[in-house]
Amino acid sequence: MPSAIFSLAVVPVLCLIPILALAGPLLFRAVGALLGLYLRKKTDGRLSHILELTEQEEKKWREGWRSSSGSSSGRDEEWEKVDTYTVGSSGNGDKGEAEWDGIVGFFHPFCNAGGGGERVLWAAIRATQQRWPKAKCIVYTGDHDVNKDAILSRVKNRFNIHLHPPTVNFLYLTTRHWVLASTWPRFTLAGQSFGSLIMAWDAFSLLVPDIFVDTMGYAFALGLSKFLFPEIPTAAYVHYPTISTDMLESLDPTSTVGSQGVNAGQGTGTRGKAKKLYWKLFAKVYSHVGASADVVMTNSTWTMGHIQKLWGPLRKASRPIAVVYPPVAVSELEQEVEVSPESEKKREKVLLYIAQFRPEKNHQLILQAFAEFVKTSKSPAAKEAKLVLVGSVRDDHDSKRVYKLRLLVNELHIKDKVEFHLDASWPEILEWLRRASVGVNGMWNEHFGIGVVEYQAAGLVSVVHDSGGPKMDIVVDVDGGFTGFHATTSSEFAEGFEKALSLENTLEVRLRARESAKRFTEEEFARRWVREMEPVVGLKELKVTTEKRRV
């Protein structure tokens, strides 16, 4: 069905949902059940096709290994170790713990983007495959320009994550444009959330899974799933709340965070008050749909705190909201970047800031702090110091932002001490991680901070914003010793640069930082992911078993 026709058919149905909610719970549930039944009947044929296709691909894969290894025992050892990341026993119904063969639907419309969110997706699928090797993982994506082989190849090359191809399949959405910010120049939060409902309906029109997992933060998709299929367990991995109490408070210029964020102090006047009311109403609806998830995982203590405030009071599920740190390539960095007395001799007085050139990354603050540092500090470190900005440029807006930053560098008279490296390759980034002494992060309320973990894994001393994940989870004391410094103002950052470049026991701090990074490995992510998903699989198995007994 063409996208335009599909959208015209679906939008009126979705607009009726809030009216049905007001009409009464019985009618609301009845209509949801009827629509859910319609979608199940509609997708039965595709379900059979996917099961048949998986069986055929599994057979070919086994035959390929048999011919390449010379015997049937030559199966990839990664898939022999099914229980590598198992934590405890969930008692998943009548089947053995590793025998569950249901369908897990991963809602990730931008699965081929190649960012940190996508690393979470693929690491989650790998952990699911290793824990439940007979389960089928379906990814709902809008990346029509690439096929399965191309996507899995990119996953392997970009993240060094090897998946089992037969049990991974992709279903292509035709409605992804509904969630683009460009589609909603006004009322963007509400518009994108409504668009996610259309996209979720599109997904369920392709296939109804046994378990529905949102890994991109589309809370409204979770709510639609519960409306249509109350019996289907749902799980959410939240990278950051769509709206937070900090965002609401930042609109007030008199609040403690009124000078922070891209919307700082915009809650004054008639327009500002209207925006504040709009955000508050949106937050209430967002809280209700998000609270419907059976299992909620967040990427940091900061994110968990905000999701707990918003979703927690409305949640009916007994399992608490959990922190599951995203996987970071810590092991690779440990292999690629040496931290030793010998490598210490090769380190330079370089302050390294790796971040996309987006407004919230606050490069301007770091430039101002660096200028203050080199002009006011009398230490030898200030004379040799250099600031290196490494980041990707997505579009013309980013290019203009970089141009303005270069102008600021000239105005601050630090041109000979600042370098820009745009769209650097991974080998180039590794080289800077070997050369640099200090890693910098200037973003307010960074929800986690994968880049900061990479600094630590490479042995850099971090100077980060005194907020969010970098403050609460990453740059913390280890074995009674510090691993970096926190700052808020340009003066505080300048002081942090001074301290970080003037340490006497630098190698000790670097080794503590590297030890700290081990909390964020891919293996640790997999263990936590499985621990949270086991009850979801157990819940699905329990419901299936109960239905069989009724029959």
Coordinates of C-alpha atoms in Angstrom, one line a residue:
M1 CA 0.0 0.0 0.0
P2 CA 1.5 3.4 -0.9
S3 CA 2.6 5.5 2.0
A4 CA 0.1 8.4 1.4
I5 CA -2.9 6.1 1.1
F6 CA -1.8 4.1 4.2
S7 CA -1.5 7.3 6.2
L8 CA -4.9 8.6 5.1
A9 CA -6.5 5.4 6.2
V10 CA -4.7 5.2 9.6
V11 CA -4.8 8.8 10.9
P12 CA -8.6 8.9 11.5
V13 CA -8.4 5.6 13.4
L14 CA -5.6 6.9 15.7
C15 CA -7.4 10.2 16.3
L16 CA -10.3 8.2 17.7
I17 CA -8.2 6.7 20.5
P18 CA -8.4 9.6 23.0
I19 CA -12.1 9.9 22.3
L20 CA -12.6 6.2 23.1
A21 CA -10.5 6.6 26.3
L22 CA -13.0 9.2 27.4
A23 CA -16.0 7.0 26.5
G24 CA -15.1 4.4 29.1
P25 CA -12.6 1.7 29.8
L26 CA -14.8 -1.2 28.5
L27 CA -15.4 0.4 25.1
F28 CA -11.8 1.4 24.9
R29 CA -10.5 -2.1 25.5
A30 CA -13.1 -3.7 23.2
V31 CA -12.2 -1.5 20.3
G32 CA -8.5 -2.1 20.9
A33 CA -9.0 -5.8 21.0
L34 CA -11.0 -5.8 17.7
L35 CA -8.3 -3.7 16.0
G36 CA -5.7 -6.0 17.4
L37 CA -7.5 -9.1 16.2
Y38 CA -7.8 -7.5 12.7
L39 CA -4.0 -6.9 12.6
R40 CA -3.3 -10.5 13.7
K41 CA -5.4 -11.9 11.0
K42 CA -3.9 -9.6 8.5
T43 CA -0.3 -10.6 9.3
D44 CA -0.8 -14.3 9.7
G45 CA 0.5 -15.0 6.2
R46 CA 3.6 -12.9 6.7
L47 CA 4.2 -14.7 10.0
S48 CA 4.1 -18.1 8.3
H49 CA 6.4 -16.8 5.6
I50 CA 9.0 -15.5 8.1
L51 CA 9.0 -18.8 10.0
E52 CA 9.5 -20.8 6.8
L53 CA 12.2 -18.4 5.6
T54 CA 14.0 -18.6 8.9
E55 CA 14.0 -22.4 8.8
Q56 CA 15.3 -22.4 5.2
E57 CA 18.1 -19.9 6.1
E58 CA 19.0 -21.9 9.2
K59 CA 19.3 -25.0 7.2
K60 CA 21.6 -23.3 4.6
W61 CA 23.7 -21.8 7.3
R62 CA 24.3 -25.2 9.0
E63 CA 25.1 -26.8 5.6
G64 CA 27.5 -24.0 4.9
W65 CA 29.3 -24.5 8.2
R66 CA 29.3 -28.3 7.7
S67 CA 30.9 -27.9 4.3
S68 CA 33.5 -25.3 5.4
S69 CA 34.5 -27.2 8.6
G70 CA 34.2 -30.8 7.3
S71 CA 31.8 -31.9 10.0
S72 CA 28.5 -31.0 11.7
S73 CA 30.4 -30.1 14.8
G74 CA 32.0 -27.1 13.2
R75 CA 29.2 -24.7 14.2
D76 CA 30.4 -21.2 15.1
E77 CA 31.5 -21.4 18.7
E78 CA 29.9 -18.1 19.5
W79 CA 26.5 -19.7 19.1
E80 CA 27.4 -22.9 21.0
K81 CA 27.8 -20.7 24.1
V82 CA 24.1 -20.0 24.4
D83 CA 24.1 -19.2 28.1
T84 CA 27.2 -16.9 28.1
Y85 CA 25.4 -14.0 29.5
T86 CA 22.6 -15.7 31.5
V87 CA 21.9 -14.3 34.9
G88 CA 19.9 -16.7 37.0
S89 CA 16.9 -18.7 35.9
S90 CA 13.5 -17.3 34.8
G91 CA 11.6 -20.6 34.5
N92 CA 10.1 -19.7 31.2
G93 CA 7.0 -21.8 31.2
D94 CA 6.9 -25.4 29.9
K95 CA 10.0 -25.0 27.6
G96 CA 13.6 -25.2 28.5
E97 CA 15.2 -21.8 29.3
A98 CA 17.1 -21.7 26.0
E99 CA 14.3 -23.2 23.9
W100 CA 11.9 -20.3 23.6
D101 CA 11.2 -19.7 19.9
G102 CA 9.0 -16.7 19.9
I103 CA 9.3 -13.5 17.9
V104 CA 10.9 -10.4 19.4
G105 CA 10.0 -7.2 17.5
F106 CA 12.6 -4.4 17.8
F107 CA 11.1 -1.0 16.9
H108 CA 14.1 1.0 15.6
P109 CA 13.2 2.9 12.4
F110 CA 16.7 4.3 11.9
C111 CA 18.6 1.0 12.5
N112 CA 21.3 1.7 9.9
A113 CA 22.3 5.1 11.3
G114 CA 25.5 3.7 12.9
G115 CA 25.4 5.7 16.1
G116 CA 25.4 4.8 19.8
G117 CA 21.7 4.0 19.8
E118 CA 22.3 1.5 17.0
R119 CA 25.1 -0.1 18.9
V120 CA 22.6 -0.7 21.7
L121 CA 20.2 -2.3 19.3
W122 CA 22.6 -4.7 17.7
A123 CA 24.2 -5.6 21.1
A124 CA 20.7 -6.3 22.4
I125 CA 19.9 -8.6 19.5
R126 CA 23.2 -10.4 19.9
A127 CA 22.5 -11.0 23.6
T128 CA 19.0 -12.1 22.8
Q129 CA 20.3 -14.6 20.2
Q130 CA 22.8 -16.0 22.5
R131 CA 20.3 -16.4 25.4
W132 CA 17.4 -17.6 23.3
P133 CA 19.0 -19.0 20.0
K134 CA 15.7 -20.2 18.6
A135 CA 14.0 -16.8 19.0
K136 CA 13.4 -14.7 15.9
C137 CA 14.5 -11.1 16.0
I138 CA 12.5 -8.8 13.8
V139 CA 13.7 -5.2 13.2
Y140 CA 11.1 -2.6 12.1
T141 CA 13.1 -0.1 10.0
G142 CA 12.6 2.7 7.5
D143 CA 15.9 2.1 5.8
H144 CA 14.6 1.1 2.4
D145 CA 17.8 1.7 0.6
V146 CA 19.7 -1.2 2.2
N147 CA 18.9 -5.0 2.4
K148 CA 19.6 -7.4 5.1
D149 CA 23.0 -8.4 4.0
A150 CA 24.1 -4.8 3.7
I151 CA 22.8 -3.9 7.2
L152 CA 24.4 -6.9 8.9
S153 CA 27.7 -6.2 7.0
R154 CA 27.7 -2.6 8.3
V155 CA 26.9 -3.9 11.9
K156 CA 30.0 -6.2 11.6
N157 CA 32.3 -3.5 10.2
R158 CA 31.1 -0.5 12.2
F159 CA 30.6 -2.2 15.6
N160 CA 32.4 -5.5 15.3
I161 CA 29.2 -7.2 16.3
H162 CA 28.6 -10.6 14.7
L163 CA 24.9 -11.6 14.5
H164 CA 23.4 -15.0 13.5
P165 CA 21.8 -14.1 10.1
P166 CA 19.0 -16.7 9.9
T167 CA 17.2 -15.5 13.0
V168 CA 17.4 -11.8 12.1
N169 CA 14.8 -10.3 9.7
F170 CA 13.9 -6.8 8.7
L171 CA 10.4 -5.4 7.9
Y172 CA 10.4 -2.1 6.1
L173 CA 8.2 0.8 7.2
T174 CA 6.7 3.3 4.7
T175 CA 5.8 6.0 7.2
R176 CA 9.1 7.0 8.8
H177 CA 8.8 10.6 7.4
W178 CA 6.0 11.1 10.0
V179 CA 8.6 11.3 12.8
L180 CA 11.1 13.6 11.2
A181 CA 11.5 17.0 12.8
S182 CA 11.2 18.6 9.4
T183 CA 7.6 17.2 9.1
W184 CA 6.6 19.2 12.2
P185 CA 8.1 22.7 12.2
R186 CA 5.6 23.6 14.9
F187 CA 4.6 21.5 17.9
T188 CA 7.5 19.2 17.2
L189 CA 7.2 17.1 20.3
A190 CA 3.5 16.3 19.9
G191 CA 3.8 16.0 16.1
Q192 CA 6.7 13.4 16.2
S193 CA 4.9 11.5 18.9
F194 CA 1.7 11.3 16.8
G195 CA 3.9 10.3 13.9
S196 CA 5.3 7.4 16.0
L197 CA 1.8 6.1 16.4
I198 CA 1.3 6.0 12.7
M199 CA 4.7 4.3 12.3
A200 CA 3.9 1.8 15.0
W201 CA 0.6 0.9 13.3
D202 CA 2.6 0.5 10.1
A203 CA 4.8 -2.0 12.0
F204 CA 1.9 -4.0 13.5
S205 CA 0.4 -4.1 10.0
L206 CA 3.5 -5.9 8.8
L207 CA 3.8 -8.3 11.7
V208 CA 2.5 -8.7 15.3
P209 CA 5.3 -10.0 17.5
D210 CA 5.3 -12.0 20.6
I211 CA 7.3 -9.4 22.5
F212 CA 7.5 -5.7 21.5
V213 CA 10.7 -3.8 22.3
D214 CA 11.2 -0.1 21.7
T215 CA 14.9 0.8 21.5
M216 CA 14.6 4.4 20.2
G217 CA 12.4 6.1 22.7
Y218 CA 9.0 6.1 21.0
A219 CA 6.9 5.8 24.1
F220 CA 3.7 6.3 22.2
A221 CA 4.4 3.1 20.3
L222 CA 4.5 1.2 23.6
G223 CA 1.1 2.7 24.5
L224 CA -0.4 1.7 21.1
S225 CA 0.9 -1.9 21.6
K226 CA -0.8 -2.2 24.9
F227 CA -4.0 -0.7 23.4
L228 CA -4.1 -3.2 20.6
F229 CA -2.5 -6.3 22.3
P230 CA -2.7 -6.2 26.1
E231 CA -1.4 -9.7 26.2
I232 CA 1.9 -8.9 24.5
P233 CA 4.7 -8.0 26.9
T234 CA 6.5 -4.8 26.1
A235 CA 10.0 -3.5 27.0
A236 CA 11.6 -0.1 26.5
Y237 CA 15.2 1.0 26.4
V238 CA 15.2 4.7 27.1
H239 CA 18.3 6.7 26.0
Y240 CA 16.8 10.0 27.2
P241 CA 13.3 11.2 28.1
T242 CA 11.4 12.9 25.3
I243 CA 10.6 15.6 27.9
S244 CA 12.0 16.0 31.4
T245 CA 11.5 18.0 34.6
D246 CA 14.8 19.8 33.8
M247 CA 13.4 20.8 30.5
L248 CA 10.3 22.3 32.1
E249 CA 12.4 24.1 34.7
S250 CA 14.8 25.5 32.2
L251 CA 12.0 27.6 30.7
D252 CA 11.9 29.6 33.9
P253 CA 14.9 32.1 33.9
T254 CA 14.7 32.3 37.7
S255 CA 15.1 28.6 38.3
T256 CA 18.5 26.9 39.1
V257 CA 18.6 25.6 35.5
G258 CA 17.1 28.6 33.8
S259 CA 20.4 29.4 32.0
Q260 CA 21.0 25.8 30.7
G261 CA 19.9 24.0 27.5
V262 CA 18.7 25.3 24.1
N263 CA 15.4 26.5 25.5
A264 CA 16.8 28.3 28.5
G265 CA 14.6 31.1 29.9
Q266 CA 12.0 30.9 27.1
G267 CA 9.0 30.5 29.5
T268 CA 8.3 34.2 29.9
G269 CA 5.6 36.3 28.1
T270 CA 2.4 35.0 26.5
R271 CA 4.2 32.8 24.1
G272 CA 6.5 31.4 26.7
K273 CA 3.6 30.6 29.1
A274 CA 1.8 28.9 26.3
K275 CA 4.9 26.8 25.5
K276 CA 5.2 25.8 29.2
L277 CA 1.5 24.8 29.3
Y278 CA 2.0 22.7 26.1
W279 CA 5.0 21.0 27.5
K280 CA 3.2 20.2 30.8
L281 CA 0.3 18.7 29.0
F282 CA 2.6 16.7 26.7
A283 CA 4.5 15.4 29.8
K284 CA 1.3 14.0 31.3
V285 CA 0.4 12.1 28.1
Y286 CA 4.0 10.9 27.7
S287 CA 4.0 9.7 31.3
H288 CA 0.8 7.6 30.7
V289 CA 1.9 5.9 27.5
G290 CA 5.5 5.2 28.9
A291 CA 4.1 3.8 32.1
S292 CA 2.4 1.0 30.1
A293 CA 5.7 -0.8 29.5
D294 CA 6.2 -4.1 31.4
V295 CA 10.0 -3.6 31.6
V296 CA 11.8 -0.3 31.4
M297 CA 15.6 0.0 31.0
T298 CA 17.4 3.3 31.0
N299 CA 21.0 4.1 29.9
S300 CA 22.0 6.0 33.0
T301 CA 21.2 7.0 36.6
W302 CA 20.2 10.5 35.3
T303 CA 17.7 9.1 32.7
M304 CA 16.4 6.6 35.3
G305 CA 15.7 9.5 37.7
H306 CA 13.7 11.4 35.2
I307 CA 11.8 8.4 33.9
Q308 CA 11.0 7.4 37.4
K309 CA 9.5 10.8 38.1
L310 CA 7.4 10.7 35.0
W311 CA 6.5 7.1 34.5
G312 CA 7.0 5.6 38.0
P313 CA 3.9 6.8 39.8
L314 CA 1.7 5.5 36.9
R315 CA 3.3 2.1 36.4
K316 CA 1.4 -1.1 37.2
A317 CA 4.3 -3.4 36.5
S318 CA 6.1 -4.7 39.6
R319 CA 9.6 -4.8 38.1
P320 CA 11.5 -1.6 39.0
I321 CA 13.0 0.7 36.3
A322 CA 16.6 -0.5 35.8
V323 CA 19.8 1.1 34.6
V324 CA 21.4 -0.9 31.8
Y325 CA 24.5 1.0 30.7
P326 CA 25.0 1.1 26.9
P327 CA 27.8 -1.0 25.4
V328 CA 31.0 0.8 24.7
A329 CA 34.0 -0.7 22.8
V330 CA 36.1 -0.7 25.9
S331 CA 38.0 -3.8 25.0
E332 CA 39.0 -2.5 21.6
L333 CA 40.3 0.8 23.0
E334 CA 42.3 -1.1 25.7
Q335 CA 44.0 -3.0 22.8
E336 CA 44.5 0.0 20.6
V337 CA 45.6 2.6 23.1
E338 CA 48.4 1.8 25.5
V339 CA 48.5 3.2 29.0
S340 CA 51.9 2.7 30.5
P341 CA 55.0 4.6 31.5
E342 CA 56.3 4.3 28.0
S343 CA 53.1 5.7 26.4
E344 CA 53.1 8.5 28.9
K345 CA 56.2 9.9 27.3
K346 CA 54.2 10.2 24.0
R347 CA 51.3 12.1 25.4
E348 CA 50.9 15.7 24.5
K349 CA 49.3 18.6 26.3
V350 CA 46.2 18.2 24.1
L351 CA 42.6 18.7 25.3
L352 CA 40.4 16.5 23.2
Y353 CA 36.6 17.1 22.6
I354 CA 34.9 14.5 20.5
A355 CA 31.3 15.4 19.8
Q356 CA 29.0 16.2 16.9
F357 CA 28.8 19.9 16.1
R358 CA 25.3 20.4 17.6
P359 CA 24.0 23.3 19.7
E360 CA 23.6 21.2 22.9
K361 CA 27.3 20.1 22.8
N362 CA 28.2 23.6 23.9
H363 CA 31.5 24.0 22.0
Q364 CA 31.3 27.7 22.6
L365 CA 31.6 27.2 26.4
I366 CA 34.7 25.0 25.9
L367 CA 36.3 27.5 23.6
Q368 CA 35.7 30.3 26.1
A369 CA 37.0 28.2 28.9
F370 CA 40.1 27.3 27.0
A371 CA 40.8 30.9 26.1
E372 CA 40.5 31.9 29.7
F373 CA 42.9 29.0 30.7
V374 CA 45.7 29.9 28.3
K375 CA 45.4 33.6 29.1
T376 CA 45.3 33.5 32.9
S377 CA 47.2 30.4 33.8
K378 CA 50.9 30.8 34.6
S379 CA 51.7 27.1 34.5
P380 CA 54.0 25.6 31.8
A381 CA 51.1 23.4 30.8
A382 CA 49.1 26.4 29.5
K383 CA 51.9 27.5 27.2
E384 CA 52.0 24.0 25.5
A385 CA 48.2 23.3 25.6
K386 CA 46.2 22.7 22.5
L387 CA 42.4 22.2 22.1
V388 CA 41.4 19.7 19.4
L389 CA 37.7 19.5 18.4
V390 CA 36.7 16.3 16.6
G391 CA 33.2 15.7 15.3
S392 CA 30.9 14.9 12.5
V393 CA 29.0 17.4 10.4
R394 CA 25.6 16.2 9.4
D395 CA 24.2 19.1 7.3
D396 CA 24.4 22.7 6.4
H397 CA 23.3 23.8 9.8
D398 CA 26.3 22.0 11.3
S399 CA 28.6 23.5 8.7
K400 CA 27.4 27.0 9.6
R401 CA 27.9 26.2 13.3
V402 CA 31.5 25.2 12.7
Y403 CA 32.0 28.4 10.7
K404 CA 30.8 30.5 13.7
L405 CA 33.0 28.5 16.0
R406 CA 36.0 29.3 13.8
L407 CA 35.1 33.0 14.0
L408 CA 34.9 32.8 17.8
V409 CA 38.3 31.2 17.9
N410 CA 39.7 34.2 16.0
E411 CA 37.9 36.6 18.3
L412 CA 39.3 34.9 21.3
H413 CA 42.8 35.0 19.8
I414 CA 43.5 31.3 20.2
K415 CA 43.6 30.4 16.5
D416 CA 47.1 28.9 16.8
K417 CA 46.0 26.7 19.7
V418 CA 42.8 25.2 18.4
E419 CA 42.3 22.5 15.7
F420 CA 39.1 21.3 14.0
H421 CA 38.9 17.8 12.6
L422 CA 35.6 17.2 10.8
D423 CA 34.2 13.7 10.0
A424 CA 37.4 12.0 11.2
S425 CA 37.8 8.3 10.6
W426 CA 38.1 5.8 13.5
P427 CA 41.8 5.4 13.0
E428 CA 42.3 9.2 13.2
I429 CA 40.2 9.3 16.4
L430 CA 42.3 6.5 17.9
E431 CA 45.5 8.4 17.1
W432 CA 44.2 11.5 18.9
L433 CA 43.2 9.3 21.9
R434 CA 46.8 8.1 22.0
R435 CA 48.2 11.6 21.8
A436 CA 45.8 13.6 24.1
S437 CA 46.1 14.0 27.8
V438 CA 42.6 15.3 28.7
G439 CA 39.1 14.4 27.4
V440 CA 36.5 17.2 27.5
N441 CA 32.7 17.2 27.5
G442 CA 30.7 20.4 27.8
M443 CA 27.1 19.3 27.3
W444 CA 24.6 20.1 30.0
N445 CA 22.6 17.0 31.1
E446 CA 24.3 14.6 28.7
H447 CA 22.1 11.6 29.3
F448 CA 25.0 9.1 29.3
G449 CA 28.2 10.0 27.6
I450 CA 29.7 7.2 25.5
G451 CA 32.5 9.6 24.4
V452 CA 33.5 10.1 28.0
V453 CA 33.7 6.4 28.6
E454 CA 35.9 6.2 25.5
Y455 CA 38.1 8.9 27.0
Q456 CA 38.5 6.8 30.2
A457 CA 39.1 3.5 28.3
A458 CA 41.9 5.4 26.4
G459 CA 43.4 6.6 29.7
L460 CA 42.5 10.3 29.3
V461 CA 41.8 12.4 32.4
S462 CA 38.2 13.8 31.9
V463 CA 37.0 17.3 32.5
V464 CA 33.2 17.2 32.1
H465 CA 30.0 19.1 32.7
D466 CA 28.8 18.7 36.3
S467 CA 25.5 17.1 35.3
G468 CA 23.9 14.1 33.8
G469 CA 25.6 10.7 33.1
P470 CA 29.2 12.0 33.1
K471 CA 28.7 13.3 36.6
M472 CA 26.6 10.6 38.1
D473 CA 27.8 7.4 36.4
I474 CA 31.1 7.8 34.6
V475 CA 33.6 10.4 36.1
V476 CA 33.4 9.1 39.6
D477 CA 35.9 8.0 42.2
V478 CA 37.4 4.5 41.8
D479 CA 39.3 2.8 44.7
G480 CA 39.1 6.0 46.7
G481 CA 40.8 8.1 44.0
F482 CA 39.4 10.6 41.4
T483 CA 39.2 9.9 37.7
G484 CA 38.6 13.4 36.4
F485 CA 37.0 16.8 37.2
H486 CA 33.5 18.4 37.0
A487 CA 32.7 21.9 35.9
T488 CA 29.8 24.2 35.0
T489 CA 31.0 27.6 34.1
S490 CA 33.9 28.6 31.8
S491 CA 36.0 29.6 34.8
E492 CA 35.4 26.2 36.4
F493 CA 36.3 24.4 33.2
A494 CA 39.5 26.5 32.9
E495 CA 40.4 25.5 36.4
G496 CA 39.7 21.8 35.5
F497 CA 42.0 22.1 32.5
E498 CA 44.7 23.5 34.8
K499 CA 44.4 20.7 37.3
A500 CA 44.2 17.9 34.6
L501 CA 47.3 19.1 32.8
S502 CA 49.3 19.7 36.0
L503 CA 48.9 16.3 37.8
E504 CA 51.9 14.8 39.4
N505 CA 50.5 11.2 39.5
T506 CA 49.0 11.3 36.0
L507 CA 49.6 7.6 35.2
E508 CA 47.8 6.5 38.4
V509 CA 44.7 8.6 37.4
R510 CA 44.8 7.2 33.8
L511 CA 44.8 3.6 35.1
R512 CA 41.9 4.4 37.5
A513 CA 40.0 5.9 34.6
R514 CA 40.6 2.8 32.5
E515 CA 39.4 0.6 35.4
S516 CA 36.3 2.7 35.7
A517 CA 35.5 2.2 32.0
K518 CA 35.3 -1.6 32.5
R519 CA 31.8 -1.1 34.0
F520 CA 30.5 -0.2 30.5
T521 CA 31.7 -3.2 28.4
E522 CA 29.6 -5.0 25.9
E523 CA 29.7 -8.1 28.1
E524 CA 28.3 -6.2 31.0
F525 CA 25.5 -4.7 28.8
A526 CA 24.6 -8.2 27.6
R527 CA 24.3 -9.6 31.2
R528 CA 22.1 -6.7 32.3
W529 CA 20.0 -6.9 29.1
V530 CA 19.3 -10.6 29.6
R531 CA 18.6 -10.1 33.3
E532 CA 15.8 -7.6 32.4
M533 CA 14.5 -9.5 29.4
E534 CA 14.1 -12.9 31.1
P535 CA 11.0 -11.9 33.0
V536 CA 9.5 -10.6 29.7
V537 CA 10.1 -13.9 28.0
G538 CA 8.8 -15.7 31.1
L539 CA 5.6 -13.6 31.1
K540 CA 5.0 -14.4 27.4
E541 CA 5.5 -18.1 28.0
L542 CA 3.2 -18.0 31.0
K543 CA 0.4 -16.4 28.9
V544 CA 1.0 -18.9 26.1
T545 CA 0.8 -21.8 28.5
T546 CA -2.3 -20.5 30.1
E547 CA -4.0 -20.1 26.7
K548 CA -3.1 -23.7 25.7
R549 CA -4.6 -25.0 28.9
R550 CA -7.8 -23.1 28.4
V551 CA -8.0 -24.6 24.9

